CSV table of N, CA and C in Angstrom, one decimal:
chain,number,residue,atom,x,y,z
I,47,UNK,N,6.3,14.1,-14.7
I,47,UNK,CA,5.9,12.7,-15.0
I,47,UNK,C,4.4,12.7,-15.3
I,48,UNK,N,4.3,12.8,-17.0
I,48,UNK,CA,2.6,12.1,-16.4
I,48,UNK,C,1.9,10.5,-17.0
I,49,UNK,N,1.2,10.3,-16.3
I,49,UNK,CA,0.3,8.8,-16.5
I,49,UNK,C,0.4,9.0,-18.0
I,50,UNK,N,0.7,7.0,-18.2
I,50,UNK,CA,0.0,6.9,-19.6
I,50,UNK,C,-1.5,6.8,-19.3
I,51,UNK,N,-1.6,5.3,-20.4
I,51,UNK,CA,-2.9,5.0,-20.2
I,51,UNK,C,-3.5,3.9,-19.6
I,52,UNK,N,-2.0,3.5,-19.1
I,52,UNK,CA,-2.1,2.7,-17.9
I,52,UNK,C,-2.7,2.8,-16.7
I,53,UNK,N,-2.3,3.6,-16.4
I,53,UNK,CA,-2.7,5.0,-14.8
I,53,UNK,C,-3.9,5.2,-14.9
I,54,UNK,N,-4.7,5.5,-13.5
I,54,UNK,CA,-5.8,6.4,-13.8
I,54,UNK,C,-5.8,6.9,-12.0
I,55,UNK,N,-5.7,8.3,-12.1
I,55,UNK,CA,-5.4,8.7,-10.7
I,55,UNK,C,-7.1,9.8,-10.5
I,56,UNK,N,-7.9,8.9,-10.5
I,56,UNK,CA,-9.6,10.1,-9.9
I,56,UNK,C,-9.0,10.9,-8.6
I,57,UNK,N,-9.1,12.5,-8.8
I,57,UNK,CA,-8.9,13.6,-8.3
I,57,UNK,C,-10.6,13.1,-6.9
I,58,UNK,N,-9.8,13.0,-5.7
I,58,UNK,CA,-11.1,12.5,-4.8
I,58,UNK,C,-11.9,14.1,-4.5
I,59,UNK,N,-13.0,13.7,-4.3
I,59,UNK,CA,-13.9,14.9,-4.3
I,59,UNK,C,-13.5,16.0,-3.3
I,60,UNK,N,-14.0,17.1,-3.5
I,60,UNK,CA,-13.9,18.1,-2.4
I,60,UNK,C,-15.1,18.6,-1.7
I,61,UNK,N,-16.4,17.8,-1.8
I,61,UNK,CA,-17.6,17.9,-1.4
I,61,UNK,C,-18.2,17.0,-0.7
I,62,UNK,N,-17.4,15.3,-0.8
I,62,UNK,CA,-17.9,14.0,-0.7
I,62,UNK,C,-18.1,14.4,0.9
I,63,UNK,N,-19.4,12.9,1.1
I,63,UNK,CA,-19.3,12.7,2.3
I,63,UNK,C,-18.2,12.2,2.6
I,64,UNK,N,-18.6,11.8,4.5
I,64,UNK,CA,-17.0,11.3,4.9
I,64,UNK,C,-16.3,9.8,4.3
I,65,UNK,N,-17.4,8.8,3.9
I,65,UNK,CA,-16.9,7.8,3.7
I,65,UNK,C,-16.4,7.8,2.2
I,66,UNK,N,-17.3,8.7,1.2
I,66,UNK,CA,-16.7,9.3,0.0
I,66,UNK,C,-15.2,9.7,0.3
I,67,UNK,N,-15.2,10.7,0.9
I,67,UNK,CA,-13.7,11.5,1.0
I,67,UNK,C,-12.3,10.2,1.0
I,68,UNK,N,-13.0,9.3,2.5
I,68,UNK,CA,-11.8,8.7,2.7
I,68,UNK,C,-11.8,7.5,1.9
I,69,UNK,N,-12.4,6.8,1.1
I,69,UNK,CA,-12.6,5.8,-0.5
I,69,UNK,C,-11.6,6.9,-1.1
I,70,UNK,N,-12.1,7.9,-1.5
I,70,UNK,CA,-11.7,8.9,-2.9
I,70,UNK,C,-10.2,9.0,-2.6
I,71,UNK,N,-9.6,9.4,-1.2
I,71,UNK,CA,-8.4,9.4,-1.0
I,71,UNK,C,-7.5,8.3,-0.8
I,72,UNK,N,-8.0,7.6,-0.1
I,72,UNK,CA,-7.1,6.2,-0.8
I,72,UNK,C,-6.7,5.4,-2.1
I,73,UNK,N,-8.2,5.5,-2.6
I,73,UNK,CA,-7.8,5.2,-4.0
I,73,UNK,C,-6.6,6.4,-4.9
I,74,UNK,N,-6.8,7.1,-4.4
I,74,UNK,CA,-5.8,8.1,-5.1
I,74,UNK,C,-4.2,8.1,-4.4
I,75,UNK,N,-4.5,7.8,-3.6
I,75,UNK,CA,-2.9,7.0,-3.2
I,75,UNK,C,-2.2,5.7,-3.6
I,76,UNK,N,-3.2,4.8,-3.9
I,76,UNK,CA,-3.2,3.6,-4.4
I,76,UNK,C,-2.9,4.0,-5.8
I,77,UNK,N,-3.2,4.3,-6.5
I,77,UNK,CA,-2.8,4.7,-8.4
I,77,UNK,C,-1.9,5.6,-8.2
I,78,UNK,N,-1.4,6.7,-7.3
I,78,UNK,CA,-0.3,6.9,-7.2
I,78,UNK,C,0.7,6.2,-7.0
I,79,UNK,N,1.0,5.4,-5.8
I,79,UNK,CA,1.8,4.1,-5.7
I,79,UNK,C,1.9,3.5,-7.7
I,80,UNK,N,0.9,3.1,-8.0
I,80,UNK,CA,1.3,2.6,-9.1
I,80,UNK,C,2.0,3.2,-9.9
I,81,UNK,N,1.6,4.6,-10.1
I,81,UNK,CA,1.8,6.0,-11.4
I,81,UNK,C,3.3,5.9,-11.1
I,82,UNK,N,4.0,5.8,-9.8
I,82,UNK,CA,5.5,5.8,-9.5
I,82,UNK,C,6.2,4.5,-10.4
I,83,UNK,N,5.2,3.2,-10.5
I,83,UNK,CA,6.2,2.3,-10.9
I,83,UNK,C,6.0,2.2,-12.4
I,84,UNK,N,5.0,3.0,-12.7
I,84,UNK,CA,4.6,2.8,-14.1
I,84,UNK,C,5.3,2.9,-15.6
I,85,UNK,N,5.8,1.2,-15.8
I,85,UNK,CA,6.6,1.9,-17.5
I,85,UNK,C,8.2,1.4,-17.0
I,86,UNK,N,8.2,1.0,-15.9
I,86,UNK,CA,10.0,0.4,-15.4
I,86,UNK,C,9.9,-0.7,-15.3
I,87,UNK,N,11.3,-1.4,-15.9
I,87,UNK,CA,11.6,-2.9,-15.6
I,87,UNK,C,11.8,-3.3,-14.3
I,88,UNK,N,11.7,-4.3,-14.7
I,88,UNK,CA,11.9,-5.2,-13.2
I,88,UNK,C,13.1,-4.3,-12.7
I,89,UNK,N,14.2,-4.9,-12.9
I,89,UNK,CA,16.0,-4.2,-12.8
I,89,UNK,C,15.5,-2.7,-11.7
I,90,UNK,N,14.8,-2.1,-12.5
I,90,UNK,CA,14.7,-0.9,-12.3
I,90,UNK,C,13.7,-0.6,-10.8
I,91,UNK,N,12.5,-1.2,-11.0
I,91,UNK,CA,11.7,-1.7,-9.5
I,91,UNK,C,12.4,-2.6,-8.5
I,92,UNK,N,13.4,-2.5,-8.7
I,92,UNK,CA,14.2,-3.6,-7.8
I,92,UNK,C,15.6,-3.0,-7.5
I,93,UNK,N,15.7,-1.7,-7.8
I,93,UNK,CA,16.8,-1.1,-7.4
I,93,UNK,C,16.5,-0.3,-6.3
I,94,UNK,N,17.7,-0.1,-5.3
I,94,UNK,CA,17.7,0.7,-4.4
I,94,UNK,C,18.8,2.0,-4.7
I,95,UNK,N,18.1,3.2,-5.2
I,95,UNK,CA,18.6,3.9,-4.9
I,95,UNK,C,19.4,5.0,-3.9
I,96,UNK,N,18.9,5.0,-3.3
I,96,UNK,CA,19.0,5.7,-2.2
I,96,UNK,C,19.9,5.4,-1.0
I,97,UNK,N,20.7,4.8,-0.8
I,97,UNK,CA,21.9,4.0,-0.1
I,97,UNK,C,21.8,4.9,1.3
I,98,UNK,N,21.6,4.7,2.2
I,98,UNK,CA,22.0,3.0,2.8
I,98,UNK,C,20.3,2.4,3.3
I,99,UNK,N,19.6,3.7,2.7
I,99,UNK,CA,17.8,2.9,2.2
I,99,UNK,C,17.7,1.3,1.8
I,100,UNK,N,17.2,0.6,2.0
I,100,UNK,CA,16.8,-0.7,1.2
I,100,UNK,C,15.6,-0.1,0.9
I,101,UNK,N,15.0,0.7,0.4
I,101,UNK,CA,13.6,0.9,-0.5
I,101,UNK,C,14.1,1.1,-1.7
I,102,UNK,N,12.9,0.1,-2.2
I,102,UNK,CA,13.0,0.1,-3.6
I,102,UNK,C,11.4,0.6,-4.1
I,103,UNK,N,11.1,0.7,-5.2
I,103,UNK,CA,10.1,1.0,-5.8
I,103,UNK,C,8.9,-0.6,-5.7
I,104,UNK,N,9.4,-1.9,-6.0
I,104,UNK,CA,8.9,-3.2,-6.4
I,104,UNK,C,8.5,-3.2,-4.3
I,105,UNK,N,9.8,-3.3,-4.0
I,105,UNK,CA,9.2,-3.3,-2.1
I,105,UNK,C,8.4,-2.5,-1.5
I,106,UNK,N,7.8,-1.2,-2.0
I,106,UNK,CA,7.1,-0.6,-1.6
I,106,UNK,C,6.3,-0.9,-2.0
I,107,UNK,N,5.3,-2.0,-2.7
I,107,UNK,CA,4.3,-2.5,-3.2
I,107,UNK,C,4.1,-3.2,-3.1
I,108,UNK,N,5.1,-4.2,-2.6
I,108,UNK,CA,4.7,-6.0,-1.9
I,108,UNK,C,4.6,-5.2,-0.1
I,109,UNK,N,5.4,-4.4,0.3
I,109,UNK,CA,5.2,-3.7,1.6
I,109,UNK,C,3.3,-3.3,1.5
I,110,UNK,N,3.3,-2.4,0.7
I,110,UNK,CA,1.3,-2.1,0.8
I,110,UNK,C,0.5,-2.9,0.6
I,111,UNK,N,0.7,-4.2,0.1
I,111,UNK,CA,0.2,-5.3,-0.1
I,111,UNK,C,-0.2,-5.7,1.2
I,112,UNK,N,1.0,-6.0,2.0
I,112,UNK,CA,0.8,-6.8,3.4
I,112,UNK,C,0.1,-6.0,4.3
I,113,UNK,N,0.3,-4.1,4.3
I,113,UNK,CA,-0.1,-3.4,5.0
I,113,UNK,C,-1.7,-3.6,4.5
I,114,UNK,N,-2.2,-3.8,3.3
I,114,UNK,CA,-3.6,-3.8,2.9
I,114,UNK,C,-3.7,-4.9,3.7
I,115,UNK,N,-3.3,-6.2,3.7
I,115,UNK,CA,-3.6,-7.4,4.2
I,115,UNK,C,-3.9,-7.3,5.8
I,116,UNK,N,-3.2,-6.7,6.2
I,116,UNK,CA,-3.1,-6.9,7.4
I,116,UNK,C,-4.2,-5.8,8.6
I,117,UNK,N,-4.3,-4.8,7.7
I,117,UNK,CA,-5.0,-3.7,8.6
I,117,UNK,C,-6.8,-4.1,8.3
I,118,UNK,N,-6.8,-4.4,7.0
I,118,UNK,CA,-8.2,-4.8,6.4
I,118,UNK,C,-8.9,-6.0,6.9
I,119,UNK,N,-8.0,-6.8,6.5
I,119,UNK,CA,-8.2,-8.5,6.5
I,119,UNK,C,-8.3,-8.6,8.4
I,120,UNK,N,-7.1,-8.8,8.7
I,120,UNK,CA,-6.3,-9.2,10.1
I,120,UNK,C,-7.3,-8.6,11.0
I,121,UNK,N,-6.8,-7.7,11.1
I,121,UNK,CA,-7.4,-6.5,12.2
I,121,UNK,C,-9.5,-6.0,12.0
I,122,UNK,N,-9.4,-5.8,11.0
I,122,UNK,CA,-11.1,-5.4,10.9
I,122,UNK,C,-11.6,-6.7,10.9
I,123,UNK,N,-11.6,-8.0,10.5
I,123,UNK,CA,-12.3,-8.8,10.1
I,123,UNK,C,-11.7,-10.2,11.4
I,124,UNK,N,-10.5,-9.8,11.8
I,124,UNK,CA,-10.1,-11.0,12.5
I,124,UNK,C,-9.4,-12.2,11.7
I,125,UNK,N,-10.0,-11.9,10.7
I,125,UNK,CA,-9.0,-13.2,9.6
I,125,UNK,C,-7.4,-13.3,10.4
I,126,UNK,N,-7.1,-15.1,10.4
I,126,UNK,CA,-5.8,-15.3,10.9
I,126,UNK,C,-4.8,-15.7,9.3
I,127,UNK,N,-4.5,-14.7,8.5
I,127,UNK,CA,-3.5,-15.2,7.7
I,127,UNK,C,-2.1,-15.0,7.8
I,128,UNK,N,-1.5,-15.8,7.0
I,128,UNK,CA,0.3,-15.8,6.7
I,128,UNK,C,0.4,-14.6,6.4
I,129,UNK,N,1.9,-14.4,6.4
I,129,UNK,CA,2.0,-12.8,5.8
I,129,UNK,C,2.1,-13.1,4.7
I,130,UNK,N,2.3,-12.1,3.4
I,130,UNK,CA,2.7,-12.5,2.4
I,130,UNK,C,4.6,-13.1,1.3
I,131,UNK,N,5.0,-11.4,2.2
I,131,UNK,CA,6.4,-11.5,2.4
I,131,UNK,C,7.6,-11.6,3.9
I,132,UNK,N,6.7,-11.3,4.7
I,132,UNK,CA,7.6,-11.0,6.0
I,132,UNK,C,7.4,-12.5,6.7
I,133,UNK,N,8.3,-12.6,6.7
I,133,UNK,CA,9.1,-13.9,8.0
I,133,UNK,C,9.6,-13.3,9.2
I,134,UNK,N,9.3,-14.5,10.1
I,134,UNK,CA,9.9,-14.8,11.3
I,134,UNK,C,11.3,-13.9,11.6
I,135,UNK,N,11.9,-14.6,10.8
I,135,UNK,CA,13.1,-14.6,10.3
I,135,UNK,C,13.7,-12.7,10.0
I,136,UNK,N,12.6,-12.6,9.1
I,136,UNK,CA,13.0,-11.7,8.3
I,136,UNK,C,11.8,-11.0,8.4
I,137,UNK,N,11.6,-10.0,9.0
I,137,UNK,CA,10.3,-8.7,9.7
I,137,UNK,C,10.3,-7.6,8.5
I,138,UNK,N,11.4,-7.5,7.5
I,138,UNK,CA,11.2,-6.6,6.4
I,138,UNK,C,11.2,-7.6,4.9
I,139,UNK,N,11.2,-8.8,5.5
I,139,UNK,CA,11.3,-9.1,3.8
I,139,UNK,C,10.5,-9.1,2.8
I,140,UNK,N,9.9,-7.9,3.1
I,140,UNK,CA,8.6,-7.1,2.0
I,140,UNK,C,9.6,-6.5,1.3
I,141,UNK,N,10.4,-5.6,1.7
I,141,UNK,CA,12.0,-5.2,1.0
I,141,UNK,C,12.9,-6.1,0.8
I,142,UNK,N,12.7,-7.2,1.4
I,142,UNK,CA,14.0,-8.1,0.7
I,142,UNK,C,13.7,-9.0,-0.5
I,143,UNK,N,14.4,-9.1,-1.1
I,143,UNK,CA,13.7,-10.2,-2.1
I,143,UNK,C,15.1,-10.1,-3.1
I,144,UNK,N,14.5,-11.4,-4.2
I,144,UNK,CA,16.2,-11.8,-5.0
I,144,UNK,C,15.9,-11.1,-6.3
I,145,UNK,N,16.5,-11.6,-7.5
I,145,UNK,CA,16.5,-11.2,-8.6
I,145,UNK,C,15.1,-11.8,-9.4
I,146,UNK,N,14.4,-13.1,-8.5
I,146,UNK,CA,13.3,-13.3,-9.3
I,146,UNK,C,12.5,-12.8,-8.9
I,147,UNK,N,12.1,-11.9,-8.5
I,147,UNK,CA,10.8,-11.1,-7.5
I,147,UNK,C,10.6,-9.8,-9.2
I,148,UNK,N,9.3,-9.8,-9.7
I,148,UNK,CA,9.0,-9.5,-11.0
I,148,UNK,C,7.9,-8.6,-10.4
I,149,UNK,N,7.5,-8.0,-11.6
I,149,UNK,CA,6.0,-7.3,-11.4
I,149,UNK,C,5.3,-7.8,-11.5
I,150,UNK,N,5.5,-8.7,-12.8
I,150,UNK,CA,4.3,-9.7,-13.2
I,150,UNK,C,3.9,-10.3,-12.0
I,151,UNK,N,4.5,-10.7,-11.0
I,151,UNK,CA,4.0,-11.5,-9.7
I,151,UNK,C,3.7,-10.6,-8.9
I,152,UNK,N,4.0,-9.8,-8.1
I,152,UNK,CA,3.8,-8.4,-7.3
I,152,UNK,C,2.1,-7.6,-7.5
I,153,UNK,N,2.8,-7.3,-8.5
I,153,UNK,CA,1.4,-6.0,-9.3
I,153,UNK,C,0.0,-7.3,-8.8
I,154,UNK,N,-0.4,-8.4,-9.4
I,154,UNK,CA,-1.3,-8.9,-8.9
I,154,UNK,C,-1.9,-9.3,-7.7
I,155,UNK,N,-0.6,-9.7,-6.9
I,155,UNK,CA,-1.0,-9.9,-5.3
I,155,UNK,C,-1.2,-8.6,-4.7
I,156,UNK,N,-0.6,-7.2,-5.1
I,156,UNK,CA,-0.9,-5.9,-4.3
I,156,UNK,C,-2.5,-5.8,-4.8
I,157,UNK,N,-3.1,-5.7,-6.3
I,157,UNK,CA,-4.4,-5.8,-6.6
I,157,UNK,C,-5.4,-6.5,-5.7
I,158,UNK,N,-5.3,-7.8,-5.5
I,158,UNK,CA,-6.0,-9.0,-5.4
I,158,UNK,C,-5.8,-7.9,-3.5
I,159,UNK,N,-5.1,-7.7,-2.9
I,159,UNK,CA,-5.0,-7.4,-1.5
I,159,UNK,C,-5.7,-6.2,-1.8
I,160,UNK,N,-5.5,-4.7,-2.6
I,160,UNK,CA,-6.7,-4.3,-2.5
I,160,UNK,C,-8.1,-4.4,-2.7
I,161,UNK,N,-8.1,-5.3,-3.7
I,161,UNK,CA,-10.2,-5.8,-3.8
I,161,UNK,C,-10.3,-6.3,-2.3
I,162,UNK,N,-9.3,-7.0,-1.8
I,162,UNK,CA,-10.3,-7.6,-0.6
I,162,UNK,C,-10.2,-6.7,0.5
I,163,UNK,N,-9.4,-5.5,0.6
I,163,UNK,CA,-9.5,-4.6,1.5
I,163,UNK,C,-11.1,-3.9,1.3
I,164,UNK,N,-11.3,-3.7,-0.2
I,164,UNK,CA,-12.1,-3.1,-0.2
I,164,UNK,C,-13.7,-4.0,0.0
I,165,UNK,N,-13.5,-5.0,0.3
I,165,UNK,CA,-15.1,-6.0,0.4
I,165,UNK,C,-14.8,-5.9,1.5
I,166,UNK,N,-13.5,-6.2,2.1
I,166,UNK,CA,-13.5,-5.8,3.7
I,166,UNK,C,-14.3,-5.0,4.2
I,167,UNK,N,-14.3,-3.7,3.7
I,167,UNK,CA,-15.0,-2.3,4.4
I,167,UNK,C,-15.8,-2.0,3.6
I,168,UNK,N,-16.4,-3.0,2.9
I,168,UNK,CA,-17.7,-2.9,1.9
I,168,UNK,C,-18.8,-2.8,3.4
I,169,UNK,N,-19.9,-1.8,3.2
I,169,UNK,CA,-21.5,-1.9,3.8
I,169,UNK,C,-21.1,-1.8,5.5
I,170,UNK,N,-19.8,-1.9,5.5
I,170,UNK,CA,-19.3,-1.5,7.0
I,170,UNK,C,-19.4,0.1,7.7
I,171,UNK,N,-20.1,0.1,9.1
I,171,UNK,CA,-19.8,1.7,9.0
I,171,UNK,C,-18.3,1.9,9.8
I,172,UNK,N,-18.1,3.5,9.3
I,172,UNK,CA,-16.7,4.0,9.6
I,172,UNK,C,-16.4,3.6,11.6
I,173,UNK,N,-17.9,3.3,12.2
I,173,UNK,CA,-17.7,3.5,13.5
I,173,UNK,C,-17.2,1.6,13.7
I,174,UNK,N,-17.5,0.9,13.0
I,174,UNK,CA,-17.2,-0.3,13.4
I,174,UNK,C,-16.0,-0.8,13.6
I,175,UNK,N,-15.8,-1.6,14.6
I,175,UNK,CA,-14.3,-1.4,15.7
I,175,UNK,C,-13.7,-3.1,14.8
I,176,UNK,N,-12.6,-2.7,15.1
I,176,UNK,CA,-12.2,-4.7,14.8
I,176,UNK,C,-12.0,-5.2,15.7
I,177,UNK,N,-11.7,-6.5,15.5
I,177,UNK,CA,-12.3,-8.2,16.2
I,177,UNK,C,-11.3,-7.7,17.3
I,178,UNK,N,-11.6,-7.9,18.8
I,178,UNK,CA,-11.1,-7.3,20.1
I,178,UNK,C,-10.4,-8.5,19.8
I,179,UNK,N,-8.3,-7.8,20.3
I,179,UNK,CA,-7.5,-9.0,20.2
I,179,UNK,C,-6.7,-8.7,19.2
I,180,UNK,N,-6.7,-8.5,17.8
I,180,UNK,CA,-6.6,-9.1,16.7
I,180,UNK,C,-5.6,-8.1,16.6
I,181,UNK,N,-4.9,-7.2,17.4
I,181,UNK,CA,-4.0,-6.7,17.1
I,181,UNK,C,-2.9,-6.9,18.4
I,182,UNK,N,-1.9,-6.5,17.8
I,182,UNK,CA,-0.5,-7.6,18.5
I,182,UNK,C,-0.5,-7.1,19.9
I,183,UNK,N,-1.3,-5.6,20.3
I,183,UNK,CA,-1.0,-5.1,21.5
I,183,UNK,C,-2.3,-5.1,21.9
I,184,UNK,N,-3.2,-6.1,21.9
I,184,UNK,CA,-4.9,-6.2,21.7
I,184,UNK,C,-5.8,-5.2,21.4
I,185,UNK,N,-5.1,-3.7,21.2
I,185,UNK,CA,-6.1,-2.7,20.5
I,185,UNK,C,-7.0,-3.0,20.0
I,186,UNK,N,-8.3,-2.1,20.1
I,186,UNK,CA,-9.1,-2.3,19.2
I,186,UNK,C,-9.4,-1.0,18.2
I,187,UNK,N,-9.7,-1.0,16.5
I,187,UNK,CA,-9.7,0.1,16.2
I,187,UNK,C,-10.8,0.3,15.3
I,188,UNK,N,-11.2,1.4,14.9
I,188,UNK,CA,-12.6,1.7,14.3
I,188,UNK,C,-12.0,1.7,12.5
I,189,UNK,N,-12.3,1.6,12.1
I,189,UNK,CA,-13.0,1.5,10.5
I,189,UNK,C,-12.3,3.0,10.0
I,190,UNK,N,-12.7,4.2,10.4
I,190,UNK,CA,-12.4,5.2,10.4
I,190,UNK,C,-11.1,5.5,10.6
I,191,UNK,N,-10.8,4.8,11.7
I,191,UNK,CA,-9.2,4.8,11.8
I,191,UNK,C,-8.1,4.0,11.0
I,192,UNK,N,-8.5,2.9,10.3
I,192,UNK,CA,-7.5,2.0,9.5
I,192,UNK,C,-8.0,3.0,8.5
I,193,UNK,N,-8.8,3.7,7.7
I,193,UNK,CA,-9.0,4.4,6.5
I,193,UNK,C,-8.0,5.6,6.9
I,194,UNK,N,-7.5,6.3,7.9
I,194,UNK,CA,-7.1,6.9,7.7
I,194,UNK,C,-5.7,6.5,8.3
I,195,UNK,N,-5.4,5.8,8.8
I,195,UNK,CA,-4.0,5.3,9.0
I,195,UNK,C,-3.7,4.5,7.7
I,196,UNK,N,-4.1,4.2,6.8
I,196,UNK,CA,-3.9,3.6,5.2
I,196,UNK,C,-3.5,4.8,4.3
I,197,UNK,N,-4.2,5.9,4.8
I,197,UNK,CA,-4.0,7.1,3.5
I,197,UNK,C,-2.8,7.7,4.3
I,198,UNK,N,-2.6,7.7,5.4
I,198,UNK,CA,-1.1,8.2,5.7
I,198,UNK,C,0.1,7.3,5.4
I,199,UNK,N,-0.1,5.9,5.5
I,199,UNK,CA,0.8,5.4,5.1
I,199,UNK,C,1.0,5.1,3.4
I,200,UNK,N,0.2,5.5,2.3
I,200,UNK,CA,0.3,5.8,1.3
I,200,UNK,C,0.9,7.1,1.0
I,201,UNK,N,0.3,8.1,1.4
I,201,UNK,CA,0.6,9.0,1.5
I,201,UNK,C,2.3,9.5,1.6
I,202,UNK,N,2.7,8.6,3.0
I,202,UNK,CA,4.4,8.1,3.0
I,202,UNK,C,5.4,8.6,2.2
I,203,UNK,N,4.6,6.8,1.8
I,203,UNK,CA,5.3,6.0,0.9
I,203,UNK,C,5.6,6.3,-0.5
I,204,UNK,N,4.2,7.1,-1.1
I,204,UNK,CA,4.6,7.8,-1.9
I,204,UNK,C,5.0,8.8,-2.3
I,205,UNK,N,5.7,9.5,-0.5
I,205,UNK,CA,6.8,10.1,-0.6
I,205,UNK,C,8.3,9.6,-1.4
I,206,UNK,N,8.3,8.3,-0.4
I,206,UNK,CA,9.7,7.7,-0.7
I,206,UNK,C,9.4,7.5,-2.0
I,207,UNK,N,8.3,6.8,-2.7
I,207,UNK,CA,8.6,6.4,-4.4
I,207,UNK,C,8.6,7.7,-5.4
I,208,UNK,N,8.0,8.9,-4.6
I,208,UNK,CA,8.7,10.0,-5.9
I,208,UNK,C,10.0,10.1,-6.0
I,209,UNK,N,11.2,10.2,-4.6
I,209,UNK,CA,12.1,9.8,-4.3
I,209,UNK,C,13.3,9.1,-5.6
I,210,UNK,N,13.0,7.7,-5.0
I,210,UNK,CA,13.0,6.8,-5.8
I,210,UNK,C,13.1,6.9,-7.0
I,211,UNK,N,11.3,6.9,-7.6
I,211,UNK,CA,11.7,7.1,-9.2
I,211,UNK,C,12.1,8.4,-9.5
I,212,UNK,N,12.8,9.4,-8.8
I,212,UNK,CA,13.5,10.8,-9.7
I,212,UNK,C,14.9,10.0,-9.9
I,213,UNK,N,15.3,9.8,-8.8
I,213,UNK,CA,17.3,8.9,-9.0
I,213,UNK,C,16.6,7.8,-9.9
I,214,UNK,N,15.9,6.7,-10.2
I,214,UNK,CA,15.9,5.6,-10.9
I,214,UNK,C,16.2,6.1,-13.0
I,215,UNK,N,14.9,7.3,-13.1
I,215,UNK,CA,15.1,7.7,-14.1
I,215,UNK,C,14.8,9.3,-14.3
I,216,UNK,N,15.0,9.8,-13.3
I,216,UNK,CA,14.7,11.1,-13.6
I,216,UNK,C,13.4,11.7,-13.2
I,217,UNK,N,12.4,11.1,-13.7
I,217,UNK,CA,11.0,11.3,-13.8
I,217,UNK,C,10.5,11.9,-12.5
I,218,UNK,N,9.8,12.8,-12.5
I,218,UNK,CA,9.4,13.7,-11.3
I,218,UNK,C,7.6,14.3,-11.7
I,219,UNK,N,6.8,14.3,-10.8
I,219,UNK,CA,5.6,14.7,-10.8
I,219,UNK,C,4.9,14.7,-9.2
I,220,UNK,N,3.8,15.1,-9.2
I,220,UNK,CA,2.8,15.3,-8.1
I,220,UNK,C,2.7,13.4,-7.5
């Protein structure tokens, strides 16, 4: 599989300092995630292959969305927001969703939740802890640690979406 010219996946440095390193590696998780959905129709980002999985390629992007939301926003900053997808009701309905759930809508809200992850931890140092409380079991966690609990759960996830898109259409790459 490789990127059109849509994609752009920066190889993160092998020299960076540490706040370099863990920016360079996220971002490179982040355009991975995309590089997986890149060039498929809805239909297609909205299939579940993998039975009796409910992951789909489109859910795994409204899922990082909320994970951006939630670890960035919530937790570092204390912001009290709604989730985006997940209900009361329904604790995965990041994966659930109907026939009108599009890219066109998706792809923007996952964006819009990375810029603000990233002004989140804009001029912040890695040692800075978040709002005491702000997490469901009152932990408190450092800057350093949601950067690297973000690149493992990218890292994942774009396990499951190479997955994914091999059964969707074949297509296989790094």
């Amino acid at each position: 599989m490789t990127t059109s010219s849509g994609s752009h996946r920066a190889e993160p440095s092998t020299t960076a300092d540490e706040r370099e390193m863990l920016d360079g590696w996220l971002d490179y998780h982040r355009a991975t995630l995309l590089w997986k959905c890149e060039g498929l129709p809805d239909e297609q980002l909205r299939r579940t292959p993998l039975a009796p999985s409910e992951l789909s390629l489109l859910g795994l992007v409204r899922h990082m969305a909320e994970v951006e939301r939630y670890w960035f926003r919530e937790i570092m900053l204390g912001e009290d927001l709604p989730d985006l997808y997940v209900t009361d009701e329904d604790r995965d309905g990041d994966f659930h969703f109907t026939e009108a759930a599009t890219w066109a809508e998706t792809e923007p809200v996952w964006r819009a939740e990375v810029e603000r992850a990233r002004q989140a931890a804009a001029g912040r140092s890695l040692d800075a802890v978040s709002e005491a409380g702000s997490h469901h079991r009152g932990e408190v966690f450092s800057l350093r640690w949601v950067y690297t609990h973000m690149i493992e759960e990218y890292a994942r996830h774009n396990g499951h979406a190479d997955l994914l898109r091999e059964q969707i259409d074949g297509a296989t790459g790094e």
